[in-house]
Each structure stands twice: as C-alpha cells, then as structure tokens.
C-alpha cells in the first residue's frame, strides 16, 4: 500500500475548485483524502499562498495536481517537503525566470476571445465554446461561463523562481484536442521535465471530459512517488 493518501488539486484561469467536481468523488471512492485549492487568481504570490495554506494543514505526504495555470502554481509550491510528486493537467511548467507569457508566446498570440477590463481577463461565451470547452455539453459550457473567475492580467508576466520539477518526480497529461494550451507546448514541457506522460483526446478541461483518465494519472503518481 502506498503511504500517500492525500491529493491537492489546483485549478487554472477562469475556473474555480469546482472544476474538479467529476474527479473528487472518484478519488474519494478509492480512499484518498482530497483538498481543492480556491485560487484567488489575483497574483502569483496570492495563488502560492492559497496552496501553501492548504499544505500547512497537512502532516503527511501528498501529490500536487495543477491544471493549466495551476501547473505554474504547483511548480512554485512543490519544493515543500510534504510534496512527493507533481501532476500536470495541460499545465504550465515554467523554468527559472520564465513567465506564462514567455511560454505561450512560442505558439501564437492570445485568443481574441480573451477580454481585458480593469486589469482582469474575462473570456467570452464564444471563447468558452471554441477555446476552453469545445468537447463539453452546452450545459457545462454555460456553467463555466457563468462561474468564471477572471485572472489578473499581471499574472501572465510573473516569473518562476523555484521550479520544483527539477527536484520532484512529475507526470503530465497532454490534452491533444486543446485549443487553449497548445499540445506541442504541453509535449515540450513534459519532455523538458522528463515527466511520465499520458495522452488524452480532450479539450482544455480533461477533469470534466475524461475524469477517469485524470484519476488514473494521479493514481500512477501515487504508486510511483
């Protein structure tokens, strides 16, 4: 039996912790304790602090899981000694002094469906349908739009300082039909980290479209950390 019983889930842009709603019950049913961080998405430092607060409630080893921007967060938090493995779901995995913008600009320009207002970045209904969630139902798309948490625009230029993937084992789920996080960038990051890699024919939210695949890669991290 693995000594790891706790999974911490970290969400990305325009979402909140409820984006893991299809994954959490499945993890519970297999005996894991699960905690889902509510990122404020106001700054990298604030998101790091939110995840650190959850970690500080633990006295046992855990796996950190980061989706999209959440990958950036777990990259910075993952040096905590309680973290024994990192799982990236279409996640950003920067190296030292790299920002989200540095990584994403290698593969094109931001979508016109992203709308900056008063220092926050919103996404349009069309952006939900075409960029984030083209493989989800109309109802799921509407829920994502209605509950979106707009990130601060300044987050996109924040630089990584202490990439944990240099020191901790990592796993990466490449979402091959992703219109938000380019699959070639995902594959590049996974290869650079020497991450154990899985592929899924999914858009940007595999935890909603393919929850068992997400559970399986987390289980692989638990068994091999």
mmCIF file of C-alpha atoms in Angstrom:
data_model
loop_
_atom_site.group_PDB
_atom_site.id
_atom_site.type_symbol
_atom_site.label_atom_id
_atom_site.label_comp_id
_atom_site.label_asym_id
_atom_site.label_seq_id
_atom_site.Cartn_x
_atom_site.Cartn_y
_atom_site.Cartn_z
ATOM 1 C CA UNK A 1 0.000 0.000 0.000
ATOM 2 C CA UNK A 2 1.227 3.488 -0.825
ATOM 3 C CA UNK A 3 1.948 5.855 2.062
ATOM 4 C CA UNK A 4 0.349 8.699 0.058
ATOM 5 C CA UNK A 5 -3.287 9.284 0.939
ATOM 6 C CA UNK A 6 -3.764 12.975 0.173
ATOM 7 C CA UNK A 7 -4.262 14.715 -3.175
ATOM 8 C CA UNK A 8 -4.273 18.500 -3.517
ATOM 9 C CA UNK A 9 -5.951 19.881 -6.642
ATOM 10 C CA UNK A 10 -5.116 23.347 -8.014
ATOM 11 C CA UNK A 11 -7.247 24.976 -10.728
ATOM 12 C CA UNK A 12 -6.361 27.394 -13.512
ATOM 13 C CA UNK A 13 -7.743 30.521 -15.193
ATOM 14 C CA UNK A 14 -11.494 31.253 -15.429
ATOM 15 C CA UNK A 15 -12.290 28.296 -13.194
ATOM 16 C CA UNK A 16 -12.601 27.567 -9.510
ATOM 17 C CA UNK A 17 -12.129 24.444 -7.435
ATOM 18 C CA UNK A 18 -15.478 23.078 -8.611
ATOM 19 C CA UNK A 19 -13.915 22.256 -11.991
ATOM 20 C CA UNK A 20 -12.706 19.082 -10.247
ATOM 21 C CA UNK A 21 -16.259 18.044 -9.369
ATOM 22 C CA UNK A 22 -16.126 14.901 -11.528
ATOM 23 C CA UNK A 23 -12.713 13.859 -10.166
ATOM 24 C CA UNK A 24 -13.126 14.412 -6.420
ATOM 25 C CA UNK A 25 -15.832 11.762 -5.809
ATOM 26 C CA UNK A 26 -13.850 9.228 -7.835
ATOM 27 C CA UNK A 27 -10.732 9.882 -5.781
ATOM 28 C CA UNK A 28 -12.749 9.645 -2.569
ATOM 29 C CA UNK A 29 -14.159 6.297 -3.662
ATOM 30 C CA UNK A 30 -10.639 4.887 -3.927
ATOM 31 C CA UNK A 31 -9.688 6.015 -0.440
ATOM 32 C CA UNK A 32 -7.887 9.320 -0.976
ATOM 33 C CA UNK A 33 -8.313 12.458 1.066
ATOM 34 C CA UNK A 34 -8.777 15.314 -1.385
ATOM 35 C CA UNK A 35 -8.407 19.055 -0.930
ATOM 36 C CA UNK A 36 -9.109 21.517 -3.749
ATOM 37 C CA UNK A 37 -7.480 24.942 -3.561
ATOM 38 C CA UNK A 38 -9.519 28.057 -4.332
ATOM 39 C CA UNK A 39 -7.033 30.263 -6.170
ATOM 40 C CA UNK A 40 -7.912 33.961 -5.966
ATOM 41 C CA UNK A 41 -6.140 34.489 -9.331
ATOM 42 C CA UNK A 42 -5.117 37.957 -8.177
ATOM 43 C CA UNK A 43 -1.353 37.372 -8.338
ATOM 44 C CA UNK A 44 1.130 34.510 -8.445
ATOM 45 C CA UNK A 45 2.021 35.246 -4.832
ATOM 46 C CA UNK A 46 -1.623 35.092 -3.742
ATOM 47 C CA UNK A 47 -2.171 31.767 -5.500
ATOM 48 C CA UNK A 48 1.020 30.344 -3.998
ATOM 49 C CA UNK A 49 -0.181 31.445 -0.572
ATOM 50 C CA UNK A 50 -3.596 29.815 -1.101
ATOM 51 C CA UNK A 51 -1.987 26.476 -1.954
ATOM 52 C CA UNK A 52 0.521 26.809 0.875
ATOM 53 C CA UNK A 53 -2.302 27.324 3.366
ATOM 54 C CA UNK A 54 -3.800 24.008 2.302
ATOM 55 C CA UNK A 55 -0.413 22.286 2.540
ATOM 56 C CA UNK A 56 0.103 23.697 6.010
ATOM 57 C CA UNK A 57 -2.946 21.788 7.220
ATOM 58 C CA UNK A 58 -1.201 18.511 6.434
ATOM 59 C CA UNK A 59 1.290 16.398 8.343
ATOM 60 C CA UNK A 60 1.607 13.728 5.683
ATOM 61 C CA UNK A 61 2.961 13.339 2.123
ATOM 62 C CA UNK A 62 0.784 14.421 -0.782
ATOM 63 C CA UNK A 63 0.559 14.717 -4.536
ATOM 64 C CA UNK A 64 0.044 18.180 -6.024
ATOM 65 C CA UNK A 65 -2.107 18.351 -9.160
ATOM 66 C CA UNK A 66 -2.192 21.509 -11.275
ATOM 67 C CA UNK A 67 -4.419 22.277 -14.250
ATOM 68 C CA UNK A 68 -3.317 24.937 -16.756
ATOM 69 C CA UNK A 69 -2.200 27.985 -14.691
ATOM 70 C CA UNK A 70 -2.401 25.699 -11.658
ATOM 71 C CA UNK A 71 0.677 23.974 -13.074
ATOM 72 C CA UNK A 72 2.609 27.217 -12.617
ATOM 73 C CA UNK A 73 1.445 27.357 -9.002
ATOM 74 C CA UNK A 74 2.439 23.790 -8.128
ATOM 75 C CA UNK A 75 5.795 24.363 -9.822
ATOM 76 C CA UNK A 76 6.473 27.111 -7.270
ATOM 77 C CA UNK A 77 4.957 25.379 -4.231
ATOM 78 C CA UNK A 78 6.225 21.881 -4.909
ATOM 79 C CA UNK A 79 9.515 22.179 -3.020
ATOM 80 C CA UNK A 80 7.554 21.869 0.218
ATOM 81 C CA UNK A 81 8.819 18.651 1.859
ATOM 82 C CA UNK A 82 5.291 17.248 2.111
ATOM 83 C CA UNK A 83 5.002 17.200 -1.688
ATOM 84 C CA UNK A 84 6.309 13.949 -3.153
ATOM 85 C CA UNK A 85 5.048 14.232 -6.740
ATOM 86 C CA UNK A 86 3.650 16.726 -9.254
ATOM 87 C CA UNK A 87 0.871 16.033 -11.760
ATOM 88 C CA UNK A 88 0.275 18.491 -14.608
ATOM 89 C CA UNK A 89 -3.054 18.501 -16.471
ATOM 90 C CA UNK A 90 -2.373 20.552 -19.612
ATOM 91 C CA UNK A 91 -0.337 22.533 -17.129
ATOM 92 C CA UNK A 92 2.224 25.300 -17.338
ATOM 93 C CA UNK A 93 5.612 24.139 -16.064
ATOM 94 C CA UNK A 94 7.999 27.088 -16.197
ATOM 95 C CA UNK A 95 11.718 27.071 -15.596
ATOM 96 C CA UNK A 96 13.549 29.777 -13.642
ATOM 97 C CA UNK A 97 12.649 33.314 -14.809
ATOM 98 C CA UNK A 98 10.012 32.083 -17.275
ATOM 99 C CA UNK A 99 6.504 33.525 -17.271
ATOM 100 C CA UNK A 100 3.228 32.270 -18.651
ATOM 101 C CA UNK A 101 3.558 34.794 -21.465
ATOM 102 C CA UNK A 102 7.082 33.564 -22.258
ATOM 103 C CA UNK A 103 5.803 30.012 -22.677
ATOM 104 C CA UNK A 104 2.550 30.710 -24.502
ATOM 105 C CA UNK A 105 4.040 33.227 -26.962
ATOM 106 C CA UNK A 106 6.155 30.479 -28.506
ATOM 107 C CA UNK A 107 2.981 29.110 -30.073
ATOM 108 C CA UNK A 108 0.987 32.121 -31.232
ATOM 109 C CA UNK A 109 -0.904 35.130 -29.928
ATOM 110 C CA UNK A 110 -3.651 35.311 -27.261
ATOM 111 C CA UNK A 111 -7.145 34.477 -28.438
ATOM 112 C CA UNK A 112 -9.410 37.426 -29.382
ATOM 113 C CA UNK A 113 -11.983 35.828 -27.081
ATOM 114 C CA UNK A 114 -9.962 36.978 -24.056
ATOM 115 C CA UNK A 115 -11.142 40.422 -22.942
ATOM 116 C CA UNK A 116 -9.132 42.600 -20.555
ATOM 117 C CA UNK A 117 -11.135 45.011 -18.419
ATOM 118 C CA UNK A 118 -9.839 46.930 -15.391
ATOM 119 C CA UNK A 119 -6.776 44.711 -15.154
ATOM 120 C CA UNK A 120 -8.740 41.440 -15.288
ATOM 121 C CA UNK A 121 -9.043 38.964 -18.158
ATOM 122 C CA UNK A 122 -12.525 37.667 -18.970
ATOM 123 C CA UNK A 123 -13.462 35.070 -21.565
ATOM 124 C CA UNK A 124 -16.462 35.390 -23.861
ATOM 125 C CA UNK A 125 -19.149 32.732 -24.350
ATOM 126 C CA UNK A 126 -17.671 32.052 -27.785
ATOM 127 C CA UNK A 127 -14.277 31.598 -26.164
ATOM 128 C CA UNK A 128 -15.739 29.011 -23.797
ATOM 129 C CA UNK A 129 -17.260 27.144 -26.757
ATOM 130 C CA UNK A 130 -14.288 27.367 -29.126
ATOM 131 C CA UNK A 131 -11.192 27.626 -26.931
ATOM 132 C CA UNK A 132 -11.774 26.137 -23.499
ATOM 133 C CA UNK A 133 -14.551 23.596 -23.688
ATOM 134 C CA UNK A 134 -15.466 22.605 -27.222
ATOM 135 C CA UNK A 135 -15.874 18.963 -26.158
ATOM 136 C CA UNK A 136 -18.212 19.671 -23.235
ATOM 137 C CA UNK A 137 -22.001 19.872 -23.241
ATOM 138 C CA UNK A 138 -23.875 23.140 -23.675
ATOM 139 C CA UNK A 139 -24.845 22.963 -20.005
ATOM 140 C CA UNK A 140 -21.239 22.518 -18.866
ATOM 141 C CA UNK A 141 -20.100 25.361 -21.122
ATOM 142 C CA UNK A 142 -22.777 27.654 -19.713
ATOM 143 C CA UNK A 143 -21.738 26.783 -16.164
ATOM 144 C CA UNK A 144 -18.083 27.562 -16.915
ATOM 145 C CA UNK A 145 -19.038 30.924 -18.377
ATOM 146 C CA UNK A 146 -21.378 31.851 -15.529
ATOM 147 C CA UNK A 147 -18.915 30.929 -12.774
ATOM 148 C CA UNK A 148 -15.685 32.147 -14.385
ATOM 149 C CA UNK A 149 -13.105 33.727 -12.084
ATOM 150 C CA UNK A 150 -11.210 36.293 -14.163
ATOM 151 C CA UNK A 151 -7.453 36.303 -13.515
ATOM 152 C CA UNK A 152 -5.416 39.448 -13.047
ATOM 153 C CA UNK A 153 -3.652 40.328 -16.295
ATOM 154 C CA UNK A 154 -0.392 40.869 -14.400
ATOM 155 C CA UNK A 155 -0.254 37.160 -13.601
ATOM 156 C CA UNK A 156 0.741 36.394 -17.179
ATOM 157 C CA UNK A 157 4.126 38.110 -16.760
ATOM 158 C CA UNK A 158 5.021 36.794 -13.287
ATOM 159 C CA UNK A 159 8.309 34.886 -13.331
ATOM 160 C CA UNK A 160 9.008 31.468 -11.816
ATOM 161 C CA UNK A 161 11.634 31.432 -9.075
ATOM 162 C CA UNK A 162 11.984 27.869 -7.791
ATOM 163 C CA UNK A 163 10.746 25.195 -10.220
ATOM 164 C CA UNK A 164 10.044 22.106 -8.148
ATOM 165 C CA UNK A 165 10.086 19.763 -11.140
ATOM 166 C CA UNK A 166 13.880 19.930 -11.073
ATOM 167 C CA UNK A 167 13.730 18.062 -7.764
ATOM 168 C CA UNK A 168 10.434 16.133 -7.628
ATOM 169 C CA UNK A 169 9.058 13.397 -9.937
ATOM 170 C CA UNK A 170 6.414 14.628 -12.354
ATOM 171 C CA UNK A 171 3.580 13.337 -14.524
ATOM 172 C CA UNK A 172 1.971 15.143 -17.436
ATOM 173 C CA UNK A 173 -1.404 14.665 -19.137
ATOM 174 C CA UNK A 174 -1.263 16.096 -22.673
ATOM 175 C CA UNK A 175 -4.702 17.143 -23.940
ATOM 176 C CA UNK A 176 -4.426 16.524 -27.656
ATOM 177 C CA UNK A 177 -7.509 18.498 -28.772
ATOM 178 C CA UNK A 178 -6.708 21.523 -26.606
ATOM 179 C CA UNK A 179 -7.360 24.937 -28.188
ATOM 180 C CA UNK A 180 -6.175 26.929 -25.147
ATOM 181 C CA UNK A 181 -2.868 25.300 -24.194
ATOM 182 C CA UNK A 182 -1.162 24.186 -27.435
ATOM 183 C CA UNK A 183 -0.485 20.428 -27.361
ATOM 184 C CA UNK A 184 3.027 20.926 -28.848
ATOM 185 C CA UNK A 185 3.854 23.222 -25.927
ATOM 186 C CA UNK A 186 2.483 20.665 -23.492
ATOM 187 C CA UNK A 187 4.628 17.947 -25.051
ATOM 188 C CA UNK A 188 7.685 20.224 -24.969
ATOM 189 C CA UNK A 189 7.220 20.967 -21.275
ATOM 190 C CA UNK A 190 6.639 17.320 -20.410
ATOM 191 C CA UNK A 191 9.785 16.288 -22.270
ATOM 192 C CA UNK A 192 11.859 19.021 -20.605
ATOM 193 C CA UNK A 193 10.745 17.840 -17.168
ATOM 194 C CA UNK A 194 11.299 14.195 -18.110
ATOM 195 C CA UNK A 195 7.742 13.691 -16.888
ATOM 196 C CA UNK A 196 5.891 10.408 -17.177
ATOM 197 C CA UNK A 197 3.440 11.352 -19.921
ATOM 198 C CA UNK A 198 -0.062 10.258 -20.861
ATOM 199 C CA UNK A 199 -2.203 11.469 -23.783
ATOM 200 C CA UNK A 200 -5.935 12.043 -23.933
ATOM 201 C CA UNK A 201 -8.153 13.233 -26.786
ATOM 202 C CA UNK A 202 -9.578 16.106 -24.784
ATOM 203 C CA UNK A 203 -10.081 19.824 -24.832
ATOM 204 C CA UNK A 204 -8.710 22.042 -22.083
ATOM 205 C CA UNK A 205 -10.765 20.567 -19.213
ATOM 206 C CA UNK A 206 -9.921 16.841 -19.070
ATOM 207 C CA UNK A 207 -11.151 16.662 -15.488
ATOM 208 C CA UNK A 208 -14.654 17.279 -16.869
ATOM 209 C CA UNK A 209 -14.488 15.437 -20.188
ATOM 210 C CA UNK A 210 -12.270 12.481 -19.139
ATOM 211 C CA UNK A 211 -12.318 12.331 -15.322
ATOM 212 C CA UNK A 212 -11.193 8.692 -15.102
ATOM 213 C CA UNK A 213 -8.105 9.469 -17.181
ATOM 214 C CA UNK A 214 -7.262 12.205 -14.685
ATOM 215 C CA UNK A 215 -7.826 9.801 -11.786
ATOM 216 C CA UNK A 216 -5.584 7.237 -13.488
ATOM 217 C CA UNK A 217 -2.631 9.588 -13.910
ATOM 218 C CA UNK A 218 -2.979 10.700 -10.287
ATOM 219 C CA UNK A 219 -3.031 7.051 -9.225
ATOM 220 C CA UNK A 220 0.139 6.432 -11.246
ATOM 221 C CA UNK A 221 1.829 9.313 -9.423
ATOM 222 C CA UNK A 222 0.747 7.924 -6.059
ATOM 223 C CA UNK A 223 2.095 4.468 -6.829
ATOM 224 C CA UNK A 224 5.420 5.669 -8.159
ATOM 225 C CA UNK A 225 6.329 8.573 -5.856
#
